[in-house]
mmCIF file of C-alpha atoms and ligand atoms in Angstrom:
data_model
loop_
_atom_site.group_PDB
_atom_site.id
_atom_site.type_symbol
_atom_site.label_atom_id
_atom_site.label_comp_id
_atom_site.label_asym_id
_atom_site.label_seq_id
_atom_site.Cartn_x
_atom_site.Cartn_y
_atom_site.Cartn_z
ATOM 1 C CA MET A 1 43.205 8.711 10.791
ATOM 2 C CA GLY A 2 44.119 11.611 8.557
ATOM 3 C CA GLY A 3 45.346 9.745 5.462
ATOM 4 C CA LEU A 4 49.141 9.961 5.487
ATOM 5 C CA GLU A 5 49.706 7.606 8.441
ATOM 6 C CA GLN A 6 49.752 4.487 6.236
ATOM 7 C CA HIS A 7 52.451 6.040 4.049
ATOM 8 C CA TYR A 8 54.838 6.443 6.983
ATOM 9 C CA VAL A 9 53.989 2.984 8.351
ATOM 10 C CA ASN A 10 54.660 1.441 4.912
ATOM 11 C CA GLU A 11 57.954 3.320 4.855
ATOM 12 C CA ALA A 12 58.904 1.603 8.127
ATOM 13 C CA PHE A 13 58.089 -1.813 6.638
ATOM 14 C CA LYS A 14 59.866 -1.111 3.328
ATOM 15 C CA THR A 15 63.052 0.022 5.046
ATOM 16 C CA ASN A 16 62.770 -2.720 7.719
ATOM 17 C CA TRP A 17 62.908 -0.256 10.616
ATOM 18 C CA ILE A 18 60.583 -2.387 12.783
ATOM 19 C CA ALA A 19 62.209 -1.358 16.051
ATOM 20 C CA PRO A 20 62.065 1.239 18.812
ATOM 21 C CA LEU A 21 64.299 3.493 16.724
ATOM 22 C CA GLY A 22 64.427 4.705 13.135
ATOM 23 C CA PRO A 23 63.587 7.606 10.807
ATOM 24 C CA ASN A 24 59.927 7.870 11.910
ATOM 25 C CA VAL A 25 60.925 8.210 15.576
ATOM 26 C CA ASN A 26 63.333 11.047 14.734
ATOM 27 C CA GLY A 27 60.858 12.577 12.270
ATOM 28 C CA PHE A 28 57.998 12.446 14.778
ATOM 29 C CA GLU A 29 60.174 14.123 17.396
ATOM 30 C CA SER A 30 61.073 16.971 15.026
ATOM 31 C CA ASP A 31 57.417 17.358 13.972
ATOM 32 C CA ILE A 32 56.383 17.739 17.632
ATOM 33 C CA GLN A 33 59.312 20.046 18.324
ATOM 34 C CA GLU A 34 58.350 22.272 15.414
ATOM 35 C CA PHE A 35 54.683 22.319 16.468
ATOM 36 C CA ILE A 36 55.268 23.253 20.111
ATOM 37 C CA GLY A 37 58.163 25.629 19.359
ATOM 38 C CA GLY A 38 60.147 27.341 22.064
ATOM 39 C CA ASP A 39 63.508 25.612 21.558
ATOM 40 C CA LYS A 40 62.482 22.358 23.219
ATOM 41 C CA HIS A 41 63.855 18.834 22.963
ATOM 42 C CA VAL A 42 61.435 15.923 22.524
ATOM 43 C CA ALA A 43 61.870 12.255 23.443
ATOM 44 C CA ALA A 44 59.218 9.975 21.876
ATOM 45 C CA LEU A 45 58.225 7.297 24.386
ATOM 46 C CA SER A 46 55.831 4.374 24.644
ATOM 47 C CA SER A 47 53.128 6.188 26.644
ATOM 48 C CA GLY A 48 52.244 9.293 28.601
ATOM 49 C CA THR A 49 52.466 7.251 31.792
ATOM 50 C CA ALA A 50 56.021 6.142 30.902
ATOM 51 C CA SER A 51 56.876 9.796 30.218
ATOM 52 C CA ILE A 52 55.693 10.866 33.690
ATOM 53 C CA HIS A 53 57.621 7.954 35.218
ATOM 54 C CA LEU A 54 60.832 9.033 33.458
ATOM 55 C CA ALA A 55 60.252 12.707 34.289
ATOM 56 C CA LEU A 56 60.049 11.826 38.001
ATOM 57 C CA GLU A 57 63.139 9.642 37.618
ATOM 58 C CA LEU A 58 65.049 12.490 35.921
ATOM 59 C CA LEU A 59 64.195 14.728 38.883
ATOM 60 C CA GLY A 60 65.655 12.131 41.239
ATOM 61 C CA VAL A 61 62.353 11.238 42.942
ATOM 62 C CA SER A 62 62.721 8.159 45.121
ATOM 63 C CA LYS A 63 61.561 6.457 48.305
ATOM 64 C CA ASP A 64 61.016 8.933 51.186
ATOM 65 C CA ASP A 65 60.163 11.745 48.746
ATOM 66 C CA GLU A 66 56.783 13.409 48.500
ATOM 67 C CA VAL A 67 55.343 14.612 45.179
ATOM 68 C CA LEU A 68 52.514 17.166 45.039
ATOM 69 C CA CYS A 69 49.973 16.058 42.437
ATOM 70 C CA GLN A 70 46.759 17.577 41.129
ATOM 71 C CA SER A 71 43.906 15.508 42.561
ATOM 72 C CA PHE A 72 41.435 16.186 39.750
ATOM 73 C CA THR A 73 43.002 14.065 36.999
ATOM 74 C CA PHE A 74 43.291 10.595 35.509
ATOM 75 C CA SER A 75 45.089 8.061 37.720
ATOM 76 C CA ALA A 76 48.038 7.875 35.275
ATOM 77 C CA SER A 77 49.208 11.308 36.521
ATOM 78 C CA ALA A 78 49.744 9.876 40.003
ATOM 79 C CA ASN A 79 50.590 6.186 39.529
ATOM 80 C CA PRO A 80 54.266 6.739 38.564
ATOM 81 C CA ILE A 81 54.848 8.393 41.972
ATOM 82 C CA ILE A 82 53.999 5.016 43.493
ATOM 83 C CA TYR A 83 56.140 3.121 40.936
ATOM 84 C CA LEU A 84 59.146 4.959 42.397
ATOM 85 C CA GLY A 85 58.188 4.182 45.982
ATOM 86 C CA ALA A 86 57.526 7.875 46.653
ATOM 87 C CA THR A 87 54.408 9.353 48.294
ATOM 88 C CA PRO A 88 51.752 11.452 46.541
ATOM 89 C CA VAL A 89 50.168 14.457 48.245
ATOM 90 C CA PHE A 90 47.005 15.536 46.450
ATOM 91 C CA ILE A 91 46.058 19.147 45.729
ATOM 92 C CA ASP A 92 42.510 20.228 44.866
ATOM 93 C CA SER A 93 41.411 22.508 42.015
ATOM 94 C CA GLU A 94 40.369 26.138 41.682
ATOM 95 C CA PRO A 95 37.031 26.940 39.986
ATOM 96 C CA ASP A 96 38.320 29.005 36.992
ATOM 97 C CA THR A 97 40.224 26.263 35.127
ATOM 98 C CA TRP A 98 39.290 23.216 37.272
ATOM 99 C CA ASN A 99 43.042 22.654 37.659
ATOM 100 C CA MET A 100 45.534 22.805 40.543
ATOM 101 C CA SER A 101 44.760 25.574 43.029
ATOM 102 C CA PRO A 102 47.880 27.751 43.480
ATOM 103 C CA GLU A 103 46.649 28.720 46.980
ATOM 104 C CA LEU A 104 46.318 25.127 48.143
ATOM 105 C CA LEU A 105 49.626 24.258 46.490
ATOM 106 C CA GLU A 106 51.456 26.841 48.561
ATOM 107 C CA ILE A 107 49.637 25.819 51.754
ATOM 108 C CA ALA A 108 50.646 22.204 51.101
ATOM 109 C CA ILE A 109 54.294 23.103 50.456
ATOM 110 C CA GLN A 110 54.512 25.093 53.691
ATOM 111 C CA ASP A 111 52.829 22.289 55.620
ATOM 112 C CA ARG A 112 55.201 19.628 54.255
ATOM 113 C CA ILE A 113 58.303 21.729 54.861
ATOM 114 C CA GLU A 114 57.186 22.337 58.451
ATOM 115 C CA LYS A 115 56.118 18.745 59.222
ATOM 116 C CA TYR A 116 58.363 16.590 56.998
ATOM 117 C CA LYS A 117 60.599 17.999 54.257
ATOM 118 C CA LYS A 118 60.384 19.910 51.018
ATOM 119 C CA PRO A 119 58.405 17.997 48.348
ATOM 120 C CA LYS A 120 60.539 16.840 45.427
ATOM 121 C CA ALA A 121 58.236 17.750 42.521
ATOM 122 C CA ILE A 122 54.843 19.145 41.492
ATOM 123 C CA ILE A 123 52.641 17.418 38.899
ATOM 124 C CA ALA A 124 50.143 19.891 37.439
ATOM 125 C CA VAL A 125 47.639 18.890 34.765
ATOM 126 C CA HIS A 126 45.980 20.769 31.889
ATOM 127 C CA LEU A 127 42.800 18.759 32.354
ATOM 128 C CA TYR A 128 40.420 18.468 29.382
ATOM 129 C CA GLY A 129 42.958 20.569 27.449
ATOM 130 C CA MET A 130 42.366 23.667 29.630
ATOM 131 C CA PRO A 131 45.695 25.217 30.674
ATOM 132 C CA TYR A 132 46.249 25.463 34.425
ATOM 133 C CA LYS A 133 47.277 28.789 36.000
ATOM 134 C CA ALA A 134 50.897 28.385 34.938
ATOM 135 C CA ASN A 135 52.080 31.887 35.903
ATOM 136 C CA GLU A 136 50.920 31.385 39.485
ATOM 137 C CA ILE A 137 52.096 27.752 39.727
ATOM 138 C CA ASN A 138 55.497 28.597 38.209
ATOM 139 C CA ALA A 139 55.955 31.485 40.635
ATOM 140 C CA ILE A 140 55.401 29.110 43.563
ATOM 141 C CA SER A 141 57.716 26.544 41.958
ATOM 142 C CA LYS A 142 60.410 29.194 41.702
ATOM 143 C CA LYS A 143 59.844 30.592 45.193
ATOM 144 C CA TYR A 144 60.337 27.182 46.830
ATOM 145 C CA ASP A 145 62.647 25.751 44.161
ATOM 146 C CA ILE A 146 60.447 22.714 43.415
ATOM 147 C CA PRO A 147 60.282 21.652 39.732
ATOM 148 C CA VAL A 148 56.964 21.253 37.902
ATOM 149 C CA ILE A 149 56.096 18.305 35.668
ATOM 150 C CA GLU A 150 53.494 19.540 33.224
ATOM 151 C CA ASP A 151 51.003 16.780 32.407
ATOM 152 C CA SER A 152 49.858 17.875 28.934
ATOM 153 C CA ALA A 153 48.458 14.478 27.990
ATOM 154 C CA GLU A 154 45.112 16.094 27.145
ATOM 155 C CA ALA A 155 46.408 19.487 26.022
ATOM 156 C CA LEU A 156 48.364 19.128 22.777
ATOM 157 C CA GLY A 157 47.275 22.132 20.706
ATOM 158 C CA SER A 158 46.366 24.311 23.697
ATOM 159 C CA THR A 159 48.337 27.479 24.419
ATOM 160 C CA TYR A 160 48.848 29.759 27.408
ATOM 161 C CA PHE A 161 49.676 33.380 26.540
ATOM 162 C CA GLY A 162 50.862 32.155 23.138
ATOM 163 C CA GLN A 163 53.078 29.383 24.489
ATOM 164 C CA ALA A 164 52.287 25.711 23.813
ATOM 165 C CA CYS A 165 51.150 23.516 26.682
ATOM 166 C CA SER A 166 53.971 21.056 27.480
ATOM 167 C CA THR A 167 56.557 23.873 27.200
ATOM 168 C CA LEU A 168 55.512 25.946 30.211
ATOM 169 C CA SER A 169 57.664 24.308 32.872
ATOM 170 C CA ASP A 170 60.776 22.242 33.600
ATOM 171 C CA LEU A 171 59.478 18.994 32.088
ATOM 172 C CA GLY A 172 56.352 18.419 30.008
ATOM 173 C CA ILE A 173 54.688 15.219 28.915
ATOM 174 C CA LEU A 174 52.312 14.345 26.071
ATOM 175 C CA SER A 175 50.179 11.272 25.382
ATOM 176 C CA PHE A 176 49.222 9.702 22.058
ATOM 177 C CA ASN A 177 46.916 7.077 23.530
ATOM 178 C CA GLY A 178 43.874 6.068 21.465
ATOM 179 C CA ASN A 179 41.538 8.485 23.248
ATOM 180 C CA LYS A 180 43.697 11.614 22.918
ATOM 181 C CA ILE A 181 43.403 14.434 20.374
ATOM 182 C CA ILE A 182 45.885 12.660 18.087
ATOM 183 C CA THR A 183 47.008 9.079 18.549
ATOM 184 C CA THR A 184 49.676 6.525 17.695
ATOM 185 C CA SER A 185 47.379 3.881 19.307
ATOM 186 C CA GLY A 186 49.748 4.096 22.268
ATOM 187 C CA GLY A 187 52.582 6.537 22.742
ATOM 188 C CA GLY A 188 53.863 9.553 24.587
ATOM 189 C CA ALA A 189 56.614 12.136 24.725
ATOM 190 C CA LEU A 190 58.798 13.915 27.207
ATOM 191 C CA ILE A 191 59.468 17.612 26.523
ATOM 192 C CA THR A 192 62.425 19.428 28.038
ATOM 193 C CA GLY A 193 64.493 22.550 27.456
ATOM 194 C CA SER A 194 67.689 20.631 28.168
ATOM 195 C CA LYS A 195 69.429 18.507 25.526
ATOM 196 C CA LYS A 196 71.182 16.664 28.341
ATOM 197 C CA LEU A 197 67.888 15.676 29.984
ATOM 198 C CA LYS A 198 66.473 14.512 26.654
ATOM 199 C CA ASP A 199 69.538 12.350 26.024
ATOM 200 C CA ARG A 200 69.262 10.945 29.546
ATOM 201 C CA ALA A 201 65.559 10.152 28.969
ATOM 202 C CA VAL A 202 66.360 8.315 25.725
ATOM 203 C CA PHE A 203 69.210 6.460 27.475
ATOM 204 C CA LEU A 204 66.933 5.347 30.333
ATOM 205 C CA SER A 205 64.095 4.466 27.946
ATOM 206 C CA THR A 206 66.338 2.089 25.959
ATOM 207 C CA GLN A 207 67.557 -0.081 28.880
ATOM 208 C CA ALA A 208 70.359 2.271 30.039
ATOM 209 C CA ARG A 209 73.148 0.718 27.981
ATOM 210 C CA ASP A 210 76.513 2.274 28.725
ATOM 211 C CA ASP A 211 78.948 3.035 25.910
ATOM 212 C CA ALA A 212 80.748 -0.318 25.504
ATOM 213 C CA PRO A 213 81.007 -3.085 22.862
ATOM 214 C CA HIS A 214 79.322 -5.530 25.239
ATOM 215 C CA TYR A 215 76.196 -4.967 27.367
ATOM 216 C CA GLU A 216 77.305 -2.789 30.249
ATOM 217 C CA HIS A 217 74.889 -1.159 32.732
ATOM 218 C CA SER A 218 75.564 1.282 35.509
ATOM 219 C CA SER A 219 71.928 2.371 35.971
ATOM 220 C CA ILE A 220 68.533 0.678 35.948
ATOM 221 C CA GLY A 221 66.861 1.199 32.580
ATOM 222 C CA TYR A 222 63.377 0.931 31.126
ATOM 223 C CA ASN A 223 61.940 -0.306 27.842
ATOM 224 C CA TYR A 224 60.007 2.903 27.141
ATOM 225 C CA ARG A 225 61.051 4.049 23.643
ATOM 226 C CA LEU A 226 58.351 4.527 20.982
ATOM 227 C CA SER A 227 58.263 2.008 18.116
ATOM 228 C CA ASN A 228 59.269 3.293 14.664
ATOM 229 C CA VAL A 229 56.024 1.798 13.284
ATOM 230 C CA LEU A 230 53.846 3.740 15.736
ATOM 231 C CA ALA A 231 55.916 6.895 15.226
ATOM 232 C CA GLY A 232 54.901 6.576 11.557
ATOM 233 C CA ILE A 233 51.252 6.887 12.613
ATOM 234 C CA GLY A 234 52.283 9.897 14.699
ATOM 235 C CA ARG A 235 53.908 11.642 11.738
ATOM 236 C CA GLY A 236 50.692 11.324 9.741
ATOM 237 C CA GLN A 237 48.625 12.476 12.726
ATOM 238 C CA MET A 238 50.734 15.617 13.200
ATOM 239 C CA ARG A 239 49.585 16.726 9.735
ATOM 240 C CA VAL A 240 45.960 16.821 10.900
ATOM 241 C CA LEU A 241 46.438 18.082 14.461
ATOM 242 C CA ASP A 242 45.200 21.606 13.620
ATOM 243 C CA ASP A 243 42.082 20.109 11.989
ATOM 244 C CA ARG A 244 41.445 17.976 15.053
ATOM 245 C CA VAL A 245 41.670 21.000 17.349
ATOM 246 C CA ALA A 246 39.299 22.917 15.043
ATOM 247 C CA ALA A 247 36.821 20.009 15.100
ATOM 248 C CA ARG A 248 36.911 19.761 18.906
ATOM 249 C CA ARG A 249 36.463 23.512 19.275
ATOM 250 C CA ARG A 250 33.528 23.368 16.876
ATOM 251 C CA ASN A 251 31.875 20.751 19.120
ATOM 252 C CA TYR A 252 32.322 23.073 22.091
ATOM 253 C CA GLU A 253 30.916 26.091 20.226
ATOM 254 C CA PHE A 254 27.932 24.033 19.114
ATOM 255 C CA TYR A 255 27.004 22.865 22.613
ATOM 256 C CA LYS A 256 27.731 26.253 24.169
ATOM 257 C CA SER A 257 25.654 28.263 21.675
ATOM 258 C CA HIS A 258 22.651 25.946 21.974
ATOM 259 C CA LEU A 259 22.704 25.619 25.770
ATOM 260 C CA ASP A 260 23.613 29.202 26.617
ATOM 261 C CA ASP A 261 20.050 30.040 27.650
ATOM 262 C CA PHE A 262 19.966 27.441 30.406
ATOM 263 C CA ASP A 263 21.227 29.100 33.606
ATOM 264 C CA THR A 264 21.671 25.712 35.247
ATOM 265 C CA ILE A 265 24.312 24.574 32.743
ATOM 266 C CA SER A 266 27.785 26.063 32.918
ATOM 267 C CA PHE A 267 30.798 25.523 30.704
ATOM 268 C CA LEU A 268 34.524 25.660 31.367
ATOM 269 C CA GLU A 269 35.419 29.000 29.753
ATOM 270 C CA GLU A 270 38.790 30.154 28.450
ATOM 271 C CA PRO A 271 40.379 32.703 30.772
ATOM 272 C CA GLN A 272 42.092 35.648 29.116
ATOM 273 C CA GLY A 273 45.265 34.677 27.235
ATOM 274 C CA VAL A 274 44.270 31.032 26.988
ATOM 275 C CA PHE A 275 43.524 28.883 23.923
ATOM 276 C CA CYS A 276 42.008 25.492 24.751
ATOM 277 C CA ASN A 277 42.061 22.522 22.339
ATOM 278 C CA ARG A 278 38.630 21.525 23.778
ATOM 279 C CA TRP A 279 39.687 17.869 23.818
ATOM 280 C CA ILE A 280 36.424 17.147 25.606
ATOM 281 C CA THR A 281 33.484 19.497 26.094
ATOM 282 C CA CYS A 282 32.393 19.369 29.732
ATOM 283 C CA ILE A 283 29.407 20.895 31.458
ATOM 284 C CA ASN A 284 28.695 21.494 35.113
ATOM 285 C CA THR A 285 25.209 21.276 36.655
ATOM 286 C CA PRO A 286 23.852 22.284 40.074
ATOM 287 C CA SER A 287 23.458 18.730 41.391
ATOM 288 C CA PHE A 288 24.233 15.038 41.130
ATOM 289 C CA GLU A 289 20.532 14.352 40.438
ATOM 290 C CA MET A 290 20.399 16.768 37.507
ATOM 291 C CA ARG A 291 23.645 15.392 36.076
ATOM 292 C CA GLU A 292 22.312 11.860 36.297
ATOM 293 C CA HIS A 293 19.019 12.899 34.708
ATOM 294 C CA ILE A 294 20.885 14.330 31.700
ATOM 295 C CA ARG A 295 23.200 11.328 31.458
ATOM 296 C CA LEU A 296 20.369 8.779 31.620
ATOM 297 C CA THR A 297 18.171 10.711 29.164
ATOM 298 C CA LEU A 298 20.969 10.617 26.574
ATOM 299 C CA LEU A 299 21.610 6.958 27.310
ATOM 300 C CA GLU A 300 17.986 6.167 26.291
ATOM 301 C CA ASP A 301 19.113 6.949 22.750
ATOM 302 C CA ASP A 302 22.442 5.050 23.138
ATOM 303 C CA ILE A 303 24.373 8.318 23.528
ATOM 304 C CA GLU A 304 27.176 7.786 26.028
ATOM 305 C CA THR A 305 28.308 10.615 28.285
ATOM 306 C CA ARG A 306 30.571 10.286 31.309
ATOM 307 C CA PRO A 307 30.969 11.898 34.707
ATOM 308 C CA LEU A 308 34.113 14.032 35.017
ATOM 309 C CA TRP A 309 37.300 12.448 36.427
ATOM 310 C CA LYS A 310 36.925 11.140 39.949
ATOM 311 C CA PRO A 311 39.512 13.005 42.066
ATOM 312 C CA MET A 312 42.474 10.964 43.281
ATOM 313 C CA HIS A 313 41.818 11.809 46.935
ATOM 314 C CA LEU A 314 38.441 10.040 46.605
ATOM 315 C CA GLN A 315 39.882 6.932 44.913
ATOM 316 C CA PRO A 316 40.014 3.799 47.081
ATOM 317 C CA VAL A 317 43.607 3.141 46.031
ATOM 318 C CA PHE A 318 44.794 6.586 47.213
ATOM 319 C CA LYS A 319 42.513 7.060 50.229
ATOM 320 C CA ASP A 320 45.293 6.898 52.796
ATOM 321 C CA TYR A 321 47.400 9.703 51.274
ATOM 322 C CA LEU A 322 47.486 13.243 52.486
ATOM 323 C CA HIS A 323 45.367 15.745 50.550
ATOM 324 C CA PHE A 324 44.678 19.456 50.598
ATOM 325 C CA THR A 325 41.112 20.019 49.449
ATOM 326 C CA ASN A 326 38.453 22.699 49.111
ATOM 327 C CA GLY A 327 35.519 20.715 47.678
ATOM 328 C CA VAL A 328 35.916 22.004 44.095
ATOM 329 C CA SER A 329 36.904 18.738 42.380
ATOM 330 C CA GLU A 330 34.476 16.702 44.483
ATOM 331 C CA GLN A 331 31.592 18.937 43.363
ATOM 332 C CA LEU A 332 32.729 18.673 39.730
ATOM 333 C CA PHE A 333 32.879 14.901 39.996
ATOM 334 C CA TYR A 334 29.332 14.631 41.330
ATOM 335 C CA SER A 335 27.685 17.276 39.143
ATOM 336 C CA GLY A 336 29.744 17.530 35.936
ATOM 337 C CA LEU A 337 29.436 15.655 32.667
ATOM 338 C CA CYS A 338 31.646 15.016 29.610
ATOM 339 C CA LEU A 339 29.605 15.394 26.424
ATOM 340 C CA PRO A 340 30.304 13.411 23.237
ATOM 341 C CA SER A 341 33.369 15.170 21.804
ATOM 342 C CA GLY A 342 34.926 13.085 19.032
ATOM 343 C CA SER A 343 36.650 14.871 16.136
ATOM 344 C CA ASN A 344 34.439 12.913 13.734
ATOM 345 C CA LEU A 345 31.011 13.990 15.042
ATOM 346 C CA THR A 346 28.816 14.996 12.097
ATOM 347 C CA ASP A 347 26.161 17.735 12.009
ATOM 348 C CA SER A 348 23.480 15.090 12.284
ATOM 349 C CA ASP A 349 25.261 13.437 15.253
ATOM 350 C CA LEU A 350 25.388 16.792 17.012
ATOM 351 C CA ASP A 351 21.723 17.501 16.238
ATOM 352 C CA ARG A 352 20.715 14.112 17.602
ATOM 353 C CA ILE A 353 22.678 14.726 20.820
ATOM 354 C CA LEU A 354 21.254 18.237 21.166
ATOM 355 C CA LYS A 355 17.681 16.985 20.820
ATOM 356 C CA LYS A 356 18.166 14.691 23.830
ATOM 357 C CA LEU A 357 20.013 17.364 25.794
ATOM 358 C CA LEU A 358 17.137 19.798 25.284
ATOM 359 C CA LYS A 359 14.647 17.097 26.255
ATOM 360 C CA SER A 360 16.524 16.470 29.501
ATOM 361 C CA LEU A 361 16.577 20.181 30.348
ATOM 362 C CA THR A 362 12.938 21.080 29.677
HETATM 363 C C1 PLP B 1 45.946 9.800 29.127
HETATM 364 C C2 PLP B 1 46.518 10.510 30.274
HETATM 365 C C3 PLP B 1 47.747 10.131 30.828
HETATM 366 C C4 PLP B 1 48.475 8.872 30.448
HETATM 367 O O1 PLP B 1 48.823 8.771 29.110
HETATM 368 P P1 PLP B 1 48.962 7.305 28.457
HETATM 369 O O2 PLP B 1 49.619 7.603 27.135
HETATM 370 O O3 PLP B 1 47.583 6.760 28.314
HETATM 371 O O4 PLP B 1 49.831 6.486 29.342
HETATM 372 C C5 PLP B 1 48.273 10.900 31.851
HETATM 373 N N1 PLP B 1 47.630 11.988 32.310
HETATM 374 C C6 PLP B 1 46.447 12.369 31.820
HETATM 375 C C7 PLP B 1 45.816 13.605 32.359
HETATM 376 C C8 PLP B 1 45.840 11.642 30.794
HETATM 377 O O5 PLP B 1 44.638 12.011 30.332
#
């Protein structure tokens, strides 16, 4: 925590706003709005997953629809497609950003139009905080008139040609889960350029109560609004977001500068025009065996590292769904590794990790 969170939480208790509405919810939304810029409207919600669910709902996704989803991601990007009874179609990554391949996206769209019908939405992900190729993806979205949901759960603080991630497409989502760059313990947000869509998201997230003195419902609602207590944590966290990004980028620079001489280790580098929050520093190696050797060497000293996300098209739960693949995310899953990347790593933590990394590489 940064220090001011408790102040806003106490404020919620003092004023008795212990509810999914109140001054912290509104304040948190304006703080996010100000940070991301670009004339956007923000709805604070209970999680990133809930935000994706509502985004799909706002786009009218339902049974019989297909949604194109980046395969290399966390399962929460794809699960809400299933909640709505729709069908995911998974798209592999390109090697520059490890995110959705524009080529495969277009191939998939043409295939689905020819064999079934036009997909209803695209879910693209800025994985590990690295912006996807938004210019290319947006051009395809425009060409076929299919909206993009921008999963920015890991990318708050990243920018693409000066524009904040979560503001690059029709609908963006953020997550404030405990493992993200800032946290409310659990929380999320929906970002949209349309005031009407924001109001609709808030309406749906608070049980879809129509305007009447009694309880009147003409749509199915959700209980997805963020608590005013948790929004208080969020307001404090927004004050230290820039510091958190700086700390994560420092971790990356540290690992990169000390491992640069090893040809076998490669890093995910920022393409031109891109600023990455470096939520997690990831490396790629030539093989599963080498990755496992590094991982197990660090584990000897109780240093936990993790393989990269296992692609959705390789997950047992999604194995029967259509996918358009090129081997990129599968290779990353078998050979890549997430290094310790917390914002609170000290110099001596980093030195201790580096010692084991060097041992595993020599
Ligand atoms: C964390 C995460 C989510 C889900 O966010 P929650 O707030 O945990 O529900 C969705 N997509 C990605 C890529 C994530 O990392």
